[in-house]
Tab-separated table of C-alpha atoms and ligand atoms in Angstrom:
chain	number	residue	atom	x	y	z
A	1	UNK	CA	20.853	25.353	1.150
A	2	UNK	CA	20.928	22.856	4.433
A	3	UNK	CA	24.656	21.643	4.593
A	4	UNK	CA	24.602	17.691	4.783
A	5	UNK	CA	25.665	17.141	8.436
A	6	UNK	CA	28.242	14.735	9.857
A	7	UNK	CA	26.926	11.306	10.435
A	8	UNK	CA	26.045	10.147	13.980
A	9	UNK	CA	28.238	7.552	14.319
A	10	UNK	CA	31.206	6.720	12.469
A	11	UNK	CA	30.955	4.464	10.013
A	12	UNK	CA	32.496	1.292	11.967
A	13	UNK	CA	30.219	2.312	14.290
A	14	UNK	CA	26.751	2.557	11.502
A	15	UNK	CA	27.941	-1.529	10.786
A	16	UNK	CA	25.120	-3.986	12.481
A	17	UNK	CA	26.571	-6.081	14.808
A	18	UNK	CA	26.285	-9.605	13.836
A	19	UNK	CA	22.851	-10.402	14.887
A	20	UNK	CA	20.545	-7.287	14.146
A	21	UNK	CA	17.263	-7.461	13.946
A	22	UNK	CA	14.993	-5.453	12.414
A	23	UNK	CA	11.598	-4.026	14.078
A	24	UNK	CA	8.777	-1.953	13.178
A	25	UNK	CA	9.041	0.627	15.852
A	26	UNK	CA	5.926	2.860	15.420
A	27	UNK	CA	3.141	2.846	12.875
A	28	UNK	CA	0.602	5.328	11.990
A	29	UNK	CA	-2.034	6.953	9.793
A	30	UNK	CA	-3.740	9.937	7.780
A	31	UNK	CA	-7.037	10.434	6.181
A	32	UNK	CA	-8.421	13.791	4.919
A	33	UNK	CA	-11.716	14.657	6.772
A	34	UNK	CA	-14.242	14.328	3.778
A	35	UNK	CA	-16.516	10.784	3.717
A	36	UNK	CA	-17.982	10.200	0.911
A	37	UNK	CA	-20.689	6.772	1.044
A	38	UNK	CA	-22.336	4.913	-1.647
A	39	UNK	CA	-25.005	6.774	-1.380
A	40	UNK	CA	-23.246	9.822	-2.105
A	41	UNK	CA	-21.618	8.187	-5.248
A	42	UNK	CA	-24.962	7.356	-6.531
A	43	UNK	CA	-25.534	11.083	-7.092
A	44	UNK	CA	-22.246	11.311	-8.997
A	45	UNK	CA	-22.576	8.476	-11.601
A	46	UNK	CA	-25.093	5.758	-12.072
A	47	UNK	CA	-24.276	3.772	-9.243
A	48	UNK	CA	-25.823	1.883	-6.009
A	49	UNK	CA	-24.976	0.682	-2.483
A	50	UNK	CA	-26.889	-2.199	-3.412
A	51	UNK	CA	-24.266	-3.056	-6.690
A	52	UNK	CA	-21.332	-1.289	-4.645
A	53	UNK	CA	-21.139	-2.965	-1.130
A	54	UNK	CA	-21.976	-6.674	-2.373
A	55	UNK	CA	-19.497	-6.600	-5.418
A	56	UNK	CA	-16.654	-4.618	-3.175
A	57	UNK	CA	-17.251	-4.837	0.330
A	58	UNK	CA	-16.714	-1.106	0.118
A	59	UNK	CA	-19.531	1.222	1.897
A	60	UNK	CA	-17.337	4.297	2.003
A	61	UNK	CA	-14.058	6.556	1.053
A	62	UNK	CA	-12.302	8.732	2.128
A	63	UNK	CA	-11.808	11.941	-0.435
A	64	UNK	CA	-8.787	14.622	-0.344
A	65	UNK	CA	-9.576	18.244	-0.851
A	66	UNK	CA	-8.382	20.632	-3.808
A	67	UNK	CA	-5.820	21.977	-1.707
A	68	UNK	CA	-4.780	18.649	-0.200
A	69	UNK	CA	-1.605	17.375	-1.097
A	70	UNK	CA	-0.461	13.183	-1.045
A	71	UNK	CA	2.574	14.393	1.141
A	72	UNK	CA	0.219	16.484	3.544
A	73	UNK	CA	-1.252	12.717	4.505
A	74	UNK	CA	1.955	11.165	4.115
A	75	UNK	CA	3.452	13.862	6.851
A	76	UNK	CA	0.400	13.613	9.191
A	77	UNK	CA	1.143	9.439	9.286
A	78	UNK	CA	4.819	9.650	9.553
A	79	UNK	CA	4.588	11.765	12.918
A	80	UNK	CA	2.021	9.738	14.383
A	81	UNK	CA	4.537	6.926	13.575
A	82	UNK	CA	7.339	8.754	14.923
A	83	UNK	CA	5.794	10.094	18.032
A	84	UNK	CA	4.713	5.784	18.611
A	85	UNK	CA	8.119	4.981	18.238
A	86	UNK	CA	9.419	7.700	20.527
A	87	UNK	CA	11.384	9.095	17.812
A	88	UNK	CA	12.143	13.345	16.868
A	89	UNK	CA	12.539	14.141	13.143
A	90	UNK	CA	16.276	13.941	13.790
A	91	UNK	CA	16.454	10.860	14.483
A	92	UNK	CA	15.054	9.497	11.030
A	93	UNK	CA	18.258	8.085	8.624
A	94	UNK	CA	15.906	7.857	5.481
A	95	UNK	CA	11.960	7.919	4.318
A	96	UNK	CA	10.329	5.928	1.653
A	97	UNK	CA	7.320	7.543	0.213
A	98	UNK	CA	5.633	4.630	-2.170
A	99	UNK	CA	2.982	6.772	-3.918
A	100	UNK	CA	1.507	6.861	-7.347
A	101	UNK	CA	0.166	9.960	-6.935
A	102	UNK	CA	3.039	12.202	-6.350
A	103	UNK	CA	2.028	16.003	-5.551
A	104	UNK	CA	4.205	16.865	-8.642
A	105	UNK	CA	6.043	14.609	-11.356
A	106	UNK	CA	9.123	16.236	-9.788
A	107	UNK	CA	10.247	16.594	-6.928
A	108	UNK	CA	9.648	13.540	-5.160
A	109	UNK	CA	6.856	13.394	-3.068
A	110	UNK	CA	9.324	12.021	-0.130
A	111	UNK	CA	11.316	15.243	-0.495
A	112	UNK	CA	8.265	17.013	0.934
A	113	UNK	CA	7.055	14.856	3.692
A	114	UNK	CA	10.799	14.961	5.262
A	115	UNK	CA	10.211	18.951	4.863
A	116	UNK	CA	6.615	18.852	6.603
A	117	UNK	CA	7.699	16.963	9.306
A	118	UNK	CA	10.684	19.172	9.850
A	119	UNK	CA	13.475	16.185	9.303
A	120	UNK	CA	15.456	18.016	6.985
A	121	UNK	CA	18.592	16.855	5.046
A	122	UNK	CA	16.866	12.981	5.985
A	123	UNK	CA	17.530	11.293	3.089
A	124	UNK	CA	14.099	10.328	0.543
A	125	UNK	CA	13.094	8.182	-1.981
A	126	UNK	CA	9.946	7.637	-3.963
A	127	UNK	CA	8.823	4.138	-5.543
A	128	UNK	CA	5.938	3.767	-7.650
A	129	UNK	CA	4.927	0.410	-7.658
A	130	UNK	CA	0.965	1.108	-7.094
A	131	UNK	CA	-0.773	-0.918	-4.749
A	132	UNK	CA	2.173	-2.914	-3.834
A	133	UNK	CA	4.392	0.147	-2.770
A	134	UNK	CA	4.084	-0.234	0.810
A	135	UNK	CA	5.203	-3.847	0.556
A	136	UNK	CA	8.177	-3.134	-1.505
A	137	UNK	CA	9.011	-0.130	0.926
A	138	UNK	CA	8.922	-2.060	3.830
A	139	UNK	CA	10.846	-4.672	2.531
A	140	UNK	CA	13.214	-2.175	1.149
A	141	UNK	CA	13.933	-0.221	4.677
A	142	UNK	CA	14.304	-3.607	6.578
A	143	UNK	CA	17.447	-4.281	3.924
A	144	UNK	CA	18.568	-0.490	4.667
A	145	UNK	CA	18.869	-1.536	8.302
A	146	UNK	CA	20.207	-4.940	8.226
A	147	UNK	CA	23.181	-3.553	5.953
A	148	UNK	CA	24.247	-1.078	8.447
A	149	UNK	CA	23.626	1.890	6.625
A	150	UNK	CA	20.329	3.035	8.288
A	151	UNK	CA	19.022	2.952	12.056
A	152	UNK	CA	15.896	3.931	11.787
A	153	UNK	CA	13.767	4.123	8.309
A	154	UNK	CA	10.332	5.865	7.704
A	155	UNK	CA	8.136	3.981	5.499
A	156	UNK	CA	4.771	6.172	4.083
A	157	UNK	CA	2.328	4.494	1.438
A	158	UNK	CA	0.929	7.577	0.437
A	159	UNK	CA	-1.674	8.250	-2.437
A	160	UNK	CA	-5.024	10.333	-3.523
A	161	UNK	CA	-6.236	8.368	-6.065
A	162	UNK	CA	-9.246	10.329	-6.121
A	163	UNK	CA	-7.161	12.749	-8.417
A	164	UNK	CA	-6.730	10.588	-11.106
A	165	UNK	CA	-10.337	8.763	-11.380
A	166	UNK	CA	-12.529	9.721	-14.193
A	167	UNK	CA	-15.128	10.524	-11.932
A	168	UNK	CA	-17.450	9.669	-14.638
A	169	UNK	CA	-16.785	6.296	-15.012
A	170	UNK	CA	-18.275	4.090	-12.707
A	171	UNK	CA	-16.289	0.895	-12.841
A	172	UNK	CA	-12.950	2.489	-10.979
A	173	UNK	CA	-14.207	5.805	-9.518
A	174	UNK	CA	-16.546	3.542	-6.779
A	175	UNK	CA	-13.307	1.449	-5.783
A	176	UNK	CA	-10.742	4.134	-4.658
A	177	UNK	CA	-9.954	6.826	-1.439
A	178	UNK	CA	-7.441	9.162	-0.273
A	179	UNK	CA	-5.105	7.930	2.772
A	180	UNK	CA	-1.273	7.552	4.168
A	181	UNK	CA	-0.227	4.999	6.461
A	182	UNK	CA	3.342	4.554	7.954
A	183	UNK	CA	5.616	2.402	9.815
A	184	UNK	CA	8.877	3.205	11.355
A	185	UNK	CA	11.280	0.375	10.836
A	186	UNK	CA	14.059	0.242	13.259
A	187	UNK	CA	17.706	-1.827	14.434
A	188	UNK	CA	16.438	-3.927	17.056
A	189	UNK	CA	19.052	-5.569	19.787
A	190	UNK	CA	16.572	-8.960	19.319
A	191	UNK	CA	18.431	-10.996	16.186
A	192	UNK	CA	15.149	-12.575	16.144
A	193	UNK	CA	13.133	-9.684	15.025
A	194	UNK	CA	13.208	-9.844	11.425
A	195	UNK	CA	11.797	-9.703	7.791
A	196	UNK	CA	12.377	-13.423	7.056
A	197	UNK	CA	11.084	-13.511	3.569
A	198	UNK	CA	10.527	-11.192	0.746
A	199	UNK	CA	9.701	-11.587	-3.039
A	200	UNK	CA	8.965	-8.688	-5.052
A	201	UNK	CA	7.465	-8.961	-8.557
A	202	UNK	CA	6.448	-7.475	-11.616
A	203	UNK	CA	5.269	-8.350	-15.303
A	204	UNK	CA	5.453	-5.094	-17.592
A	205	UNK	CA	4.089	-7.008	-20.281
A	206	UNK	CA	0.681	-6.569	-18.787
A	207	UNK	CA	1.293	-3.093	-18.069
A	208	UNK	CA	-2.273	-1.680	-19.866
A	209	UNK	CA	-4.352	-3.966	-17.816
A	210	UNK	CA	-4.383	-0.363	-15.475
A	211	UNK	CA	-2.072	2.586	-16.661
A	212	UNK	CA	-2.561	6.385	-17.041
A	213	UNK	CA	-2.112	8.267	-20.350
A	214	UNK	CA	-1.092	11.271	-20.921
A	215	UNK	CA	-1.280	11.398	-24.551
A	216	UNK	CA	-2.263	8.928	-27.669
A	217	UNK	CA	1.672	8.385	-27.393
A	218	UNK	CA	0.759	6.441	-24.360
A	219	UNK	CA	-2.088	3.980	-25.251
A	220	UNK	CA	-1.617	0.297	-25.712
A	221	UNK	CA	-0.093	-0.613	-29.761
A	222	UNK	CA	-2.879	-0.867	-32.388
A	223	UNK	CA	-4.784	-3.612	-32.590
A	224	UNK	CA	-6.310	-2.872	-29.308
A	225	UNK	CA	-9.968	-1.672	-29.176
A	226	UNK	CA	-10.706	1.874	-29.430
A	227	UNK	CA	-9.444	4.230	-26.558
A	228	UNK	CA	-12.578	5.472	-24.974
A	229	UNK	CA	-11.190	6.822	-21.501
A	230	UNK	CA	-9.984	10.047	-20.825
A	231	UNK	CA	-6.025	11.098	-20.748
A	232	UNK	CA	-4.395	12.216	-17.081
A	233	UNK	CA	-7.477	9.461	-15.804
A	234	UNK	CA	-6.695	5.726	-14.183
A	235	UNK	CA	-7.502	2.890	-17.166
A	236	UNK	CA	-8.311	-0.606	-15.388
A	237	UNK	CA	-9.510	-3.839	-16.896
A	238	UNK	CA	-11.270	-4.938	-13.593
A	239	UNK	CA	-12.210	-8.466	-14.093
A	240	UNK	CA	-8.027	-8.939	-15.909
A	241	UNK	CA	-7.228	-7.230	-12.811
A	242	UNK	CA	-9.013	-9.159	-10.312
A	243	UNK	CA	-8.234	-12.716	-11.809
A	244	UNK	CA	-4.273	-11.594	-11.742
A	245	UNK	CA	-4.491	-10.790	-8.124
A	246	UNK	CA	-6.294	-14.015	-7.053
A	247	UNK	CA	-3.613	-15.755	-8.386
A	248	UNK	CA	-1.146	-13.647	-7.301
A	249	UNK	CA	-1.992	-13.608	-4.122
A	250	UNK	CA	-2.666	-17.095	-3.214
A	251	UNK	CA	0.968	-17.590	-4.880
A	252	UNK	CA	2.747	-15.223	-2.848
A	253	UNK	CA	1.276	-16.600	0.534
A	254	UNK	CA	2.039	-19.698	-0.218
A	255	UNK	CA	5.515	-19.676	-1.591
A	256	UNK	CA	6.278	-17.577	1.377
A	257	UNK	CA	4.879	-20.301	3.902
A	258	UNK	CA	6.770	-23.142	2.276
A	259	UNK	CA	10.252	-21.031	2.020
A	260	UNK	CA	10.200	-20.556	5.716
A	261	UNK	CA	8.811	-23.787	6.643
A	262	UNK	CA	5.556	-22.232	8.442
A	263	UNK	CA	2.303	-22.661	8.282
A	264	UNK	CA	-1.229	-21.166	8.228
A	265	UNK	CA	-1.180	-21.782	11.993
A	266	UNK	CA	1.875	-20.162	12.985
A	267	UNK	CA	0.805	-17.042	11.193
A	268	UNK	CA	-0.605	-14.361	13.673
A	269	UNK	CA	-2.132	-12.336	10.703
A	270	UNK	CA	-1.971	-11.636	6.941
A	271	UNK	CA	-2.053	-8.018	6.155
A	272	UNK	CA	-3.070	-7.819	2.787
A	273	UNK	CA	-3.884	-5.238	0.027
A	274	UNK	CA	-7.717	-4.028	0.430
A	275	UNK	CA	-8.815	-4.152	-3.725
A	276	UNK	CA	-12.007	-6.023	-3.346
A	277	UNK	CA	-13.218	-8.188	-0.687
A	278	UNK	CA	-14.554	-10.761	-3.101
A	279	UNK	CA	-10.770	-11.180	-4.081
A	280	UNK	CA	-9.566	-11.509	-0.492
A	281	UNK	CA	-12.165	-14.319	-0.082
A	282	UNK	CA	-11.854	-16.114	-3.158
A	283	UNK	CA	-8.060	-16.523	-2.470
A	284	UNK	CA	-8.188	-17.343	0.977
A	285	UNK	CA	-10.358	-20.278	0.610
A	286	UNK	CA	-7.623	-22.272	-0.936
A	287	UNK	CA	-4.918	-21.006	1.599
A	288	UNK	CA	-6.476	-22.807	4.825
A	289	UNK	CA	-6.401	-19.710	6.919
A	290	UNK	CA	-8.869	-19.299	9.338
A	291	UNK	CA	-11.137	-15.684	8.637
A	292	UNK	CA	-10.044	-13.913	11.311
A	293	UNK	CA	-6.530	-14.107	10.171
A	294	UNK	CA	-7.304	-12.091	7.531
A	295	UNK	CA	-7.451	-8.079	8.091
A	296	UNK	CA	-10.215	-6.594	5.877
A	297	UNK	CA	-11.050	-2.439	6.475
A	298	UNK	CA	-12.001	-1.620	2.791
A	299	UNK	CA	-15.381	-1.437	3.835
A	300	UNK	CA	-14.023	1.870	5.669
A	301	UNK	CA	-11.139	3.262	3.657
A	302	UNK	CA	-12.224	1.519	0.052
A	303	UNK	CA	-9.402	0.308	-2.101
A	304	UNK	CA	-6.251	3.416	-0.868
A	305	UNK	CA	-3.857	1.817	-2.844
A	306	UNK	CA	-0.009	1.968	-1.851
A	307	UNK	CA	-1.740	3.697	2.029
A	308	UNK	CA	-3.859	0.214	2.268
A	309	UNK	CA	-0.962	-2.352	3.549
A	310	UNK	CA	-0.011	0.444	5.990
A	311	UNK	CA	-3.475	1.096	6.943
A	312	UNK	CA	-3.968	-2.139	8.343
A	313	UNK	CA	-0.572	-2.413	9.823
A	314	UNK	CA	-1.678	0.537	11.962
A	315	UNK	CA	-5.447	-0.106	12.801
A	316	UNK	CA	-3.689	-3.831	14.117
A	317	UNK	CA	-1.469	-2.371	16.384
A	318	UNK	CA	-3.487	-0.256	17.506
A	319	UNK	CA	-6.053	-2.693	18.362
A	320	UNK	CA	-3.057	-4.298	20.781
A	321	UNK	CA	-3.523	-7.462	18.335
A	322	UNK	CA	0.273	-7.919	17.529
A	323	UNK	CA	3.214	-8.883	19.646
A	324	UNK	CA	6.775	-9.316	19.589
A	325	UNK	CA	7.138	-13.070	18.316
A	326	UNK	CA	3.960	-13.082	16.182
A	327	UNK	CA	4.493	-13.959	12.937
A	328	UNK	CA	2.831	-11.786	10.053
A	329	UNK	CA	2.654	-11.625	6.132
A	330	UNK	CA	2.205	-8.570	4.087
A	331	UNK	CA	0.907	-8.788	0.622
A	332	UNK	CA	-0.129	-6.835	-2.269
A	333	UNK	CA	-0.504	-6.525	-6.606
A	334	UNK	CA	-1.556	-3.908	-8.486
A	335	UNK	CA	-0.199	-1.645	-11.483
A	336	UNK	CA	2.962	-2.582	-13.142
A	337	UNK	CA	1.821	-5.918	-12.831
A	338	UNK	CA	3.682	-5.815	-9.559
A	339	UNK	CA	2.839	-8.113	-6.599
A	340	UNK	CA	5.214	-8.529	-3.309
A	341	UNK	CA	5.483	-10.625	-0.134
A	342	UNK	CA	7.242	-9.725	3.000
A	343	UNK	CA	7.086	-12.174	6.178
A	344	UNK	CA	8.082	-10.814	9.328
A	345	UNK	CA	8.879	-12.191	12.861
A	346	UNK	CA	7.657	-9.254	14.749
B	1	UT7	O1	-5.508	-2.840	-6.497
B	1	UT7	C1	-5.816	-3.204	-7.810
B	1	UT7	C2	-6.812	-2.207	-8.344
B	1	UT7	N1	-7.893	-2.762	-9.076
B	1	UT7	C3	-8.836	-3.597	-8.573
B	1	UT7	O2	-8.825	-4.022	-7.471
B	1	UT7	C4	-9.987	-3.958	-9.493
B	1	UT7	C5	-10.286	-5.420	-9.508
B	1	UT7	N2	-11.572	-5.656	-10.106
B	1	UT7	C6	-12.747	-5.569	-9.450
B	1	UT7	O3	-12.755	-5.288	-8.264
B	1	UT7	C7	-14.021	-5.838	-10.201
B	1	UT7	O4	-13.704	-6.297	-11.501
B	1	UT7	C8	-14.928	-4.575	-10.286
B	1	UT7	C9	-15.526	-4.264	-8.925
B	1	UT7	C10	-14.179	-3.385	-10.821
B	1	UT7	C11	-16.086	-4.848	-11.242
B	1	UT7	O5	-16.830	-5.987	-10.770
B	1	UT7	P1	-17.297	-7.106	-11.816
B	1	UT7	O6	-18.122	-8.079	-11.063
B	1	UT7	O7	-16.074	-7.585	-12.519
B	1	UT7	O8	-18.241	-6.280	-12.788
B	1	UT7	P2	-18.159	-6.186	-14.357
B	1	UT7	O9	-17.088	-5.230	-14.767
B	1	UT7	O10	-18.165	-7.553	-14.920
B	1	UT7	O11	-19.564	-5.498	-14.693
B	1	UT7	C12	-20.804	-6.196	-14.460
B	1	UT7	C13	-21.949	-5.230	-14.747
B	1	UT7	C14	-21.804	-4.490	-16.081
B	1	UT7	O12	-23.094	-4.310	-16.630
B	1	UT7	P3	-23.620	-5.271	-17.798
B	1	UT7	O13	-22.652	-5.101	-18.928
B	1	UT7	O14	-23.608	-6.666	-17.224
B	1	UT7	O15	-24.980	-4.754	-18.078
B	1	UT7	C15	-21.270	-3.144	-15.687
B	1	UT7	O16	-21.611	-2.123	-16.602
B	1	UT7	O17	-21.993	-4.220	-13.751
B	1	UT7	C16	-21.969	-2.921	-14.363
B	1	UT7	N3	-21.258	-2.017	-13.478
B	1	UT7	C17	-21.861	-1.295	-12.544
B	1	UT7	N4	-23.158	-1.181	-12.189
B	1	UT7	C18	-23.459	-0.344	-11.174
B	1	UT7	C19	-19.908	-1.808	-13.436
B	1	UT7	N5	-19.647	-0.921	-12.448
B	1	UT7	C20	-20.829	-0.585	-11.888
B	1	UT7	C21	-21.212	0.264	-10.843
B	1	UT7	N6	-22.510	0.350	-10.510
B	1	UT7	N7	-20.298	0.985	-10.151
């Protein structure tokens, strides 16, 4: 058993002083190495690039092996965040894993990426919140470090949803791949470096709109059409699904921009959740954001869930496209109904 060290610092010491800020420090990613396309899907079930790409915006996926594990892509992203942020394992106060697709029920998934990655007693934490996991553990490390009580968080949206498709139905097996993608968040000596808005939601009362069974125990009351899926396999009612997150996301952008007084303009990017590129249109029309505002890679990565946020975050920094001062939002829905906003001054 690891003994629990002594903190760092003493606790005095662990306070923020007045002013922190709050940065993201490092970001990175982790895909498994199998692709599979459209046209590979169209040997699996009765499919089509042709009714895939123009209904999704998705051309391919990445797919996790047998032997691959959630946390093995969760561990892979978290160094490549820490090594960007100039951090060793040591350093790390806590890591969020937001995965619905934990390697096991128990332990948590988080427990294992701190082992990978050799950071061992760092605290860990799992939240399940779907597709809006990274959002909500983002927004959940940036109040970790403005209390005091962390310096520097790992955040990992982690899942292999190509475990749980029925991979013989065709209306959720197309949307879905495997990936991780993490962001250290960090105490930052600039008070103006910040998460300056978050809203987290949820509405269990629509949880069957997408849920996974594990028994007849589990299926929506009676009075609901037959159950024709398969237990241990993802249950979605796309189109309830898609009209939910329109609205949702339009919503959550623009409460966001009115609490903090901005604008469309002032907004360097929005990093949203990649579901369906028809849905990232459809709301954005209304929003008065100009295209290239909005980050779109599902046509790469497909729909990665609680990795898709995080994804994005990465591919944009790499790309050199955000700065210190730039204003970004970072919004997602999925299963729960959940949805969440975070705006950050980066
Ligand atoms: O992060 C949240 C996770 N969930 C989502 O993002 C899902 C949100 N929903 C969606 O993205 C869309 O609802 C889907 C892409 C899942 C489905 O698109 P749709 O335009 O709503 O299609 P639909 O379910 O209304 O089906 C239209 C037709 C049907 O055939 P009929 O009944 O008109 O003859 C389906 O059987 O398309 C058929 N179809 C397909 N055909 C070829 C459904 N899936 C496929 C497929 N390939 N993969």
């Amino acid at each position: 058993m690891t003994e629990c060290p002594p903190p760092k610092k003493s606790p005095s010491e662990n306070l923020p002083p007045a002013n922190t800020g709050v940065c993201i420090a490092g970001t990175g990613m982790g895909l498994p190495a199998k692709v599979l396309t459209n046209d590979d899907l169209s040997k699996i079930v009765d499919t089509s690039d042709e009714w895939i790409r123009p209904r999704t915006g998705i051309t391919q996926r990445y797919l996790a092996d047998r032997t691959e594990h959630t946390s093995d892509l969760a561990a892979v992203a978290v160094l490549q965040a820490m090594a960007n942020a100039g951090l060793e394992p040591s350093d790390l106060d806590l890591l969020l894993c937001a995965t619905m697709t934990p390697d096991l029920v128990c332990p948590a998934t988080a427990c294992r990426v701190v082992d990978k990655i050799g950071a061992v007693p760092c605290g860990a934490m799992d939240l399940n919140l779907a597709c809006t996991g990274f959002v909500a553990a983002l927004t959940t490390a940036s109040a970790f470090i403005s209390s005091g009580h962390c310096r520097h968080v790992a955040v990992v949206g982690a899942d292999c949803l190509s475990k749980i498709v029925d991979w013989e139905d065709r209306t959720t097996c197309i949307l879905f791949g495997d990936a991780a993608g993490a962001a250290i968040v960090s105490r930052s000596e600039d008070p103006t470096q910040r998460c300056l808005y978050q809203r987290l939601c949820s509405d269990g009362s629509q949880w069957e709109s997408l849920f996974v069974p594990r028994s007849e125990h589990d299926l929506p009351p009676n009075g609901q059409k037959p159950f024709e899926g398969k237990y241990n396999t993802l249950q979605m009612n796309g189109r309830e699904v898609f009209k939910f997150a329109v609205n949702a996301l339009r919503n959550s952008v623009s409460n966001a921009l009115k609490a903090t007084n901005l604008t469309a303009e002032d907004i360097k990017m929005v990093i949203p959740h990649q579901s369906n590129i028809r849905m990232l249109t459809t709301a954005w029309k209304k929003l008065g954001f100009d295209d290239d505002k909005i980050y779109v890679n599902i046509d790469r990565y497909g729909n990665t869930s609680a990795a898709s946020v995080a994804l994005c975050l990465h591919e944009l920094t790499e790309q050199g496209r955000l700065t210190p001062g730039d204003y970004v939002i970072f919004v997602a829905q999925g299963g729960g109904l959940t949805w969440g906003t975070s705006l950050w001054r980066l």
